[in-house]
XYZ file of C-alpha atoms in Angstrom:
118
model
C -13.441 -0.855 9.202
C -14.924 2.480 10.145
C -13.113 4.551 12.769
C -10.115 2.219 12.843
C -6.465 2.650 11.829
C -7.486 0.990 8.547
C -10.092 3.610 7.618
C -8.392 5.949 5.133
C -11.562 7.017 3.333
C -11.310 10.567 4.719
C -7.535 10.609 5.100
C -5.353 9.960 8.134
C -1.743 10.677 9.000
C 0.182 7.394 8.861
C 2.243 8.491 11.843
C -0.929 8.818 13.923
C -2.125 5.264 13.265
C 1.090 3.293 12.690
C 1.534 2.342 16.349
C -2.057 1.072 16.527
C -1.438 -1.683 13.958
C 0.110 -5.067 14.796
C 1.185 -3.829 18.238
C 3.175 -1.011 16.655
C 4.787 -3.136 13.955
C 3.057 -1.164 11.174
C 1.160 -1.977 8.022
C 1.611 -4.959 5.743
C -1.996 -5.273 4.646
C -4.068 -5.524 1.483
C -6.882 -3.063 0.915
C -9.665 -3.990 -1.484
C -10.443 -1.087 -3.775
C -13.860 -0.043 -4.960
C -15.048 2.801 -7.152
C -12.353 5.434 -6.768
C -9.193 3.295 -6.990
C -7.104 6.258 -5.882
C -4.516 7.001 -3.219
C -3.221 10.448 -2.326
C -0.258 11.046 -0.052
C 0.627 14.542 1.128
C 3.795 15.336 3.046
C 4.365 18.044 5.636
C 6.018 20.148 2.903
C 2.825 20.068 0.824
C 4.376 17.823 -1.822
C 1.855 15.226 -2.934
C 1.681 11.965 -4.833
C -1.565 10.675 -6.287
C -1.935 7.148 -7.629
C -4.837 5.699 -9.572
C -5.159 2.090 -10.646
C -7.486 -0.344 -12.321
C -6.272 -3.034 -9.890
C -8.732 -4.443 -7.393
C -6.356 -4.329 -4.429
C -3.512 -2.349 -2.955
C -1.011 -3.656 -0.419
C 0.446 -1.020 1.897
C 3.748 -1.862 3.576
C 5.487 0.521 5.969
C 9.043 -0.861 6.156
C 8.331 -2.855 9.298
C 11.425 -5.064 9.003
C 13.972 -2.229 8.712
C 16.379 -2.445 11.648
C 18.328 0.814 11.784
C 21.342 -0.942 13.264
C 23.769 0.034 10.474
C 24.329 -3.610 9.473
C 23.574 -4.721 5.923
C 21.070 -3.209 3.510
C 18.122 -3.256 5.923
C 20.250 -1.793 8.685
C 20.603 1.542 6.906
C 16.954 2.398 7.468
C 14.975 2.700 10.693
C 11.643 0.885 11.015
C 8.900 2.635 9.056
C 11.388 4.775 7.093
C 9.634 3.829 3.858
C 6.265 3.112 2.341
C 5.328 0.862 -0.561
C 2.001 0.793 -2.353
C 1.712 -2.389 -4.408
C -1.208 -2.619 -6.844
C -2.475 -6.167 -7.186
C -5.378 -8.263 -8.369
C -7.183 -9.822 -5.445
C -8.192 -13.495 -5.704
C -11.899 -14.100 -6.276
C -12.257 -15.963 -2.972
C -10.181 -18.193 -0.742
C -7.698 -20.148 -2.828
C -9.330 -19.348 -6.202
C -6.438 -17.772 -8.108
C -8.033 -18.193 -11.560
C -8.598 -14.439 -11.910
C -4.900 -13.701 -11.488
C -3.454 -16.597 -13.481
C -1.744 -15.454 -16.676
C -2.518 -17.738 -19.596
C -0.663 -17.898 -22.932
C -2.381 -15.868 -25.633
C -4.763 -14.134 -23.230
C -4.100 -10.420 -22.742
C -3.763 -8.992 -19.255
C -4.166 -5.272 -18.732
C -3.743 -3.303 -15.565
C -3.023 0.424 -15.405
C -1.418 2.340 -12.583
C -0.657 6.064 -12.840
C 1.268 8.351 -10.540
C 1.098 12.142 -10.443
C 3.416 14.287 -8.340
C 2.803 17.850 -7.163
C 5.697 19.984 -5.926
């Protein structure tokens, strides 16, 4: 979706768009990947992480359920204190999960690589 909080093709600061998604709740969304299959994150310090994958989808989750109340495991982190990038195989369409069903004797290959720059 061009010119939306979901348009990362030219890069965006997560902090600038986080409050525009799900009424400020943050991201928990799949992104279908095309040609490049790459993600690059750069912090304010200049440290960077690049990820490439052969997967057809990436789910981005921004720690929306963290509470920051000091209670239990989730209470030690404030909302949006973390980010996960989960590489996945998207279903062909609707409820057709045949493309992601692992069958005995049939190989399944998916590659994900990370590179860090300090």
